[in-house]
PDB file of C-alpha atoms in Angstrom:
ATOM      1  CA  UNK M   1      16.124 -12.108   4.173  1.00 43.00           C
ATOM      2  CA  UNK M   2      14.937 -12.058   7.362  1.00 47.00           C
ATOM      3  CA  UNK M   3      13.955 -15.141  10.037  1.00 50.00           C
ATOM      4  CA  UNK M   4      10.666 -14.687  10.336  1.00 48.00           C
ATOM      5  CA  UNK M   5       7.533 -14.559   7.772  1.00 53.00           C
ATOM      6  CA  UNK M   6       6.361 -11.892  10.139  1.00 55.00           C
ATOM      7  CA  UNK M   7       9.226  -9.610  10.116  1.00 50.00           C
ATOM      8  CA  UNK M   8       8.620  -9.683   6.088  1.00 52.00           C
ATOM      9  CA  UNK M   9       5.364  -8.708   6.044  1.00 55.00           C
ATOM     10  CA  UNK M  10       6.047  -6.265   8.712  1.00 55.00           C
ATOM     11  CA  UNK M  11       9.128  -4.794   5.818  1.00 59.00           C
ATOM     12  CA  UNK M  12       6.414  -3.810   3.411  1.00 60.00           C
ATOM     13  CA  UNK M  13       4.363  -1.487   5.997  1.00 57.00           C
ATOM     14  CA  UNK M  14       6.446   1.307   4.777  1.00 58.00           C
ATOM     15  CA  UNK M  15       6.507   0.295   1.056  1.00 61.00           C
ATOM     16  CA  UNK M  16       3.784   2.770  -0.026  1.00 59.00           C
ATOM     17  CA  UNK M  17       5.292   6.050   0.197  1.00 57.00           C
ATOM     18  CA  UNK M  18       5.244   8.021  -3.005  1.00 66.00           C
ATOM     19  CA  UNK M  19       8.233  10.649  -2.535  1.00 56.00           C
ATOM     20  CA  UNK M  20      10.823   7.799  -2.942  1.00 83.00           C
ATOM     21  CA  UNK M  21      12.205   6.958  -6.522  1.00 90.00           C
ATOM     22  CA  UNK M  22      12.264   3.540  -7.088  1.00 93.00           C
ATOM     23  CA  UNK M  23      15.450   1.871  -9.214  1.00 95.00           C
ATOM     24  CA  UNK M  24      15.078  -1.549 -10.430  1.00 96.00           C
ATOM     25  CA  UNK M  25      17.578  -3.155  -8.473  1.00 95.00           C
ATOM     26  CA  UNK M  26      15.673  -1.708  -4.884  1.00 96.00           C
ATOM     27  CA  UNK M  27      12.568  -4.374  -7.025  1.00 96.00           C
ATOM     28  CA  UNK M  28      14.541  -6.782  -8.173  1.00 97.00           C
ATOM     29  CA  UNK M  29      16.237  -7.242  -4.395  1.00 97.00           C
ATOM     30  CA  UNK M  30      12.296  -7.504  -2.714  1.00 97.00           C
ATOM     31  CA  UNK M  31      11.234  -9.878  -5.628  1.00 97.00           C
ATOM     32  CA  UNK M  32      13.711 -12.218  -4.735  1.00 97.00           C
ATOM     33  CA  UNK M  33      13.358 -11.628  -1.399  1.00 97.00           C
ATOM     34  CA  UNK M  34       9.338 -12.044  -1.448  1.00 97.00           C
ATOM     35  CA  UNK M  35      10.288 -15.306  -3.737  1.00 97.00           C
ATOM     36  CA  UNK M  36      12.649 -16.915  -1.189  1.00 97.00           C
ATOM     37  CA  UNK M  37      10.824 -17.123   1.844  1.00 97.00           C
ATOM     38  CA  UNK M  38       7.533 -18.083  -0.118  1.00 97.00           C
ATOM     39  CA  UNK M  39       9.152 -21.397  -0.948  1.00 96.00           C
ATOM     40  CA  UNK M  40       8.583 -20.031  -5.146  1.00 97.00           C
ATOM     41  CA  UNK M  41      11.775 -19.926  -6.152  1.00 96.00           C
ATOM     42  CA  UNK M  42      11.715 -23.504  -7.485  1.00 96.00           C
ATOM     43  CA  UNK M  43       8.709 -22.121 -10.190  1.00 97.00           C
ATOM     44  CA  UNK M  44      10.362 -19.154 -10.702  1.00 97.00           C
ATOM     45  CA  UNK M  45      12.187 -20.567 -14.151  1.00 98.00           C
ATOM     46  CA  UNK M  46      12.321 -18.076 -17.219  1.00 98.00           C
ATOM     47  CA  UNK M  47       9.389 -20.155 -18.683  1.00 98.00           C
ATOM     48  CA  UNK M  48       6.991 -19.253 -16.495  1.00 98.00           C
ATOM     49  CA  UNK M  49       7.646 -15.671 -15.643  1.00 98.00           C
ATOM     50  CA  UNK M  50       7.608 -15.126 -19.280  1.00 98.00           C
ATOM     51  CA  UNK M  51       4.271 -17.139 -19.542  1.00 98.00           C
ATOM     52  CA  UNK M  52       2.887 -15.144 -16.427  1.00 98.00           C
ATOM     53  CA  UNK M  53       4.309 -12.250 -17.577  1.00 98.00           C
ATOM     54  CA  UNK M  54       2.140 -12.850 -20.829  1.00 98.00           C
ATOM     55  CA  UNK M  55      -0.923 -13.283 -18.789  1.00 98.00           C
ATOM     56  CA  UNK M  56      -0.605  -9.978 -17.097  1.00 98.00           C
ATOM     57  CA  UNK M  57      -0.268  -8.163 -20.435  1.00 98.00           C
ATOM     58  CA  UNK M  58      -2.787  -9.985 -20.394  1.00 98.00           C
ATOM     59  CA  UNK M  59      -5.213  -8.188 -18.059  1.00 98.00           C
ATOM     60  CA  UNK M  60      -3.862  -4.976 -19.189  1.00 97.00           C
ATOM     61  CA  UNK M  61      -4.751  -5.191 -22.932  1.00 97.00           C
ATOM     62  CA  UNK M  62      -8.097  -5.950 -21.237  1.00 97.00           C
ATOM     63  CA  UNK M  63      -8.551  -2.198 -19.326  1.00 97.00           C
ATOM     64  CA  UNK M  64      -8.000  -0.565 -22.608  1.00 95.00           C
ATOM     65  CA  UNK M  65      -9.889  -2.718 -24.611  1.00 95.00           C
ATOM     66  CA  UNK M  66     -12.964  -0.735 -25.296  1.00 92.00           C
ATOM     67  CA  UNK M  67     -12.426   2.643 -24.270  1.00 92.00           C
ATOM     68  CA  UNK M  68     -11.468   3.880 -27.917  1.00 91.00           C
ATOM     69  CA  UNK M  69      -8.481   6.038 -27.863  1.00 94.00           C
ATOM     70  CA  UNK M  70      -7.161   7.424 -24.898  1.00 94.00           C
ATOM     71  CA  UNK M  71      -5.837  10.850 -23.940  1.00 94.00           C
ATOM     72  CA  UNK M  72      -2.975  11.179 -22.138  1.00 96.00           C
ATOM     73  CA  UNK M  73      -2.783  11.603 -18.423  1.00 96.00           C
ATOM     74  CA  UNK M  74      -6.607   9.931 -18.487  1.00 96.00           C
ATOM     75  CA  UNK M  75      -8.525  12.919 -18.139  1.00 94.00           C
ATOM     76  CA  UNK M  76     -12.063  10.525 -18.107  1.00 92.00           C
ATOM     77  CA  UNK M  77     -10.763   7.610 -15.518  1.00 96.00           C
ATOM     78  CA  UNK M  78     -12.059   7.492 -12.598  1.00 96.00           C
ATOM     79  CA  UNK M  79     -10.146   6.853  -9.453  1.00 97.00           C
ATOM     80  CA  UNK M  80     -11.004   3.623  -9.251  1.00 97.00           C
ATOM     81  CA  UNK M  81     -10.213   3.152 -13.025  1.00 97.00           C
ATOM     82  CA  UNK M  82      -6.393   4.657 -12.274  1.00 97.00           C
ATOM     83  CA  UNK M  83      -6.090   2.472  -9.375  1.00 97.00           C
ATOM     84  CA  UNK M  84      -6.321  -0.671 -11.409  1.00 97.00           C
ATOM     85  CA  UNK M  85      -4.556   0.425 -14.297  1.00 98.00           C
ATOM     86  CA  UNK M  86      -1.775   0.931 -11.915  1.00 98.00           C
ATOM     87  CA  UNK M  87      -2.238  -2.322 -10.454  1.00 98.00           C
ATOM     88  CA  UNK M  88      -1.929  -3.940 -13.776  1.00 98.00           C
ATOM     89  CA  UNK M  89       1.402  -2.060 -14.937  1.00 98.00           C
ATOM     90  CA  UNK M  90       2.752  -2.862 -11.283  1.00 98.00           C
ATOM     91  CA  UNK M  91       2.504  -6.760 -12.176  1.00 98.00           C
ATOM     92  CA  UNK M  92       3.827  -6.366 -15.773  1.00 98.00           C
ATOM     93  CA  UNK M  93       6.916  -4.401 -14.633  1.00 98.00           C
ATOM     94  CA  UNK M  94       7.762  -6.561 -11.570  1.00 98.00           C
ATOM     95  CA  UNK M  95       7.422  -9.249 -13.604  1.00 98.00           C
ATOM     96  CA  UNK M  96      10.206  -8.496 -16.272  1.00 98.00           C
ATOM     97  CA  UNK M  97      12.179  -7.254 -13.119  1.00 98.00           C
ATOM     98  CA  UNK M  98      11.936 -10.755 -12.047  1.00 98.00           C
ATOM     99  CA  UNK M  99      12.809 -12.445 -15.343  1.00 98.00           C
ATOM    100  CA  UNK M 100      15.445 -10.342 -15.967  1.00 98.00           C
ATOM    101  CA  UNK M 101      17.202 -10.875 -12.149  1.00 97.00           C
ATOM    102  CA  UNK M 102      16.353 -14.979 -12.401  1.00 97.00           C
ATOM    103  CA  UNK M 103      18.214 -14.963 -16.289  1.00 98.00           C
ATOM    104  CA  UNK M 104      21.025 -12.780 -14.884  1.00 97.00           C
ATOM    105  CA  UNK M 105      19.931  -9.683 -16.594  1.00 97.00           C
ATOM    106  CA  UNK M 106      20.849  -5.993 -16.183  1.00 97.00           C
ATOM    107  CA  UNK M 107      17.140  -4.627 -17.404  1.00 97.00           C
ATOM    108  CA  UNK M 108      18.383  -0.937 -15.904  1.00 96.00           C
ATOM    109  CA  UNK M 109      21.417  -1.002 -17.795  1.00 97.00           C
ATOM    110  CA  UNK M 110      19.847  -3.051 -21.348  1.00 97.00           C
ATOM    111  CA  UNK M 111      16.977  -0.682 -20.973  1.00 97.00           C
ATOM    112  CA  UNK M 112      19.501   2.318 -21.562  1.00 97.00           C
ATOM    113  CA  UNK M 113      21.723   0.390 -24.424  1.00 98.00           C
ATOM    114  CA  UNK M 114      18.521  -0.072 -26.239  1.00 97.00           C
ATOM    115  CA  UNK M 115      18.072   3.433 -25.987  1.00 97.00           C
ATOM    116  CA  UNK M 116      21.335   4.472 -27.727  1.00 98.00           C
ATOM    117  CA  UNK M 117      20.824   1.260 -30.381  1.00 98.00           C
ATOM    118  CA  UNK M 118      17.362   3.175 -31.227  1.00 97.00           C
ATOM    119  CA  UNK M 119      19.050   6.724 -31.256  1.00 97.00           C
ATOM    120  CA  UNK M 120      21.496   5.202 -34.132  1.00 96.00           C
ATOM    121  CA  UNK M 121      18.754   3.291 -36.131  1.00 97.00           C
ATOM    122  CA  UNK M 122      16.382   5.813 -35.503  1.00 96.00           C
ATOM    123  CA  UNK M 123      18.516   9.281 -35.979  1.00 95.00           C
ATOM    124  CA  UNK M 124      17.008  12.860 -35.292  1.00 94.00           C
ATOM    125  CA  UNK M 125      16.426  14.206 -38.574  1.00 90.00           C
ATOM    126  CA  UNK M 126      15.918  17.631 -39.049  1.00 86.00           C
ATOM    127  CA  UNK M 127      13.634  19.525 -41.560  1.00 81.00           C
ATOM    128  CA  UNK M 128      14.938  22.826 -43.138  1.00 70.00           C
ATOM    129  CA  UNK M 129      11.932  26.316 -42.990  1.00 64.00           C
ATOM    130  CA  UNK M 130      11.099  25.037 -46.577  1.00 62.00           C
ATOM    131  CA  UNK M 131      10.121  21.591 -45.742  1.00 54.00           C
ATOM    132  CA  UNK M 132       7.782  23.148 -42.623  1.00 55.00           C
ATOM    133  CA  UNK M 133       5.790  25.352 -45.007  1.00 46.00           C
ATOM    134  CA  UNK M 134       5.254  22.509 -47.509  1.00 48.00           C
ATOM    135  CA  UNK M 135       3.298  20.665 -44.881  1.00 46.00           C
ATOM    136  CA  UNK M 136       1.163  23.467 -43.873  1.00 46.00           C
TER     137      UNK M 136
END
């Protein structure tokens, strides 16, 4: 943690660079620092973070609520609509990362483990040529 809030705020000026891959650990550290310097740790209980996360998922849902089916890449969306979506997706991600951190969980490792579990639960089924042709 930095000693002065001004230094902390200035450290966020370089975050906007899109050329750097960001790890969940990087986000976790930044979020913990962000909350600490603002005195928010006492409010960041698992329950409170979960409820905030649910609220943000609701805001994300509102973006899609009346749009019908949306094509990949959002071809008919304006730059402002895409930026709004980025903001709401980011809110969801940040609350999820913070919740995992406060619960003492390694979200990245948990996600990798879940992918393995899903691969076992839903194995790849390769259809032979005869099976494929019956659906044509």
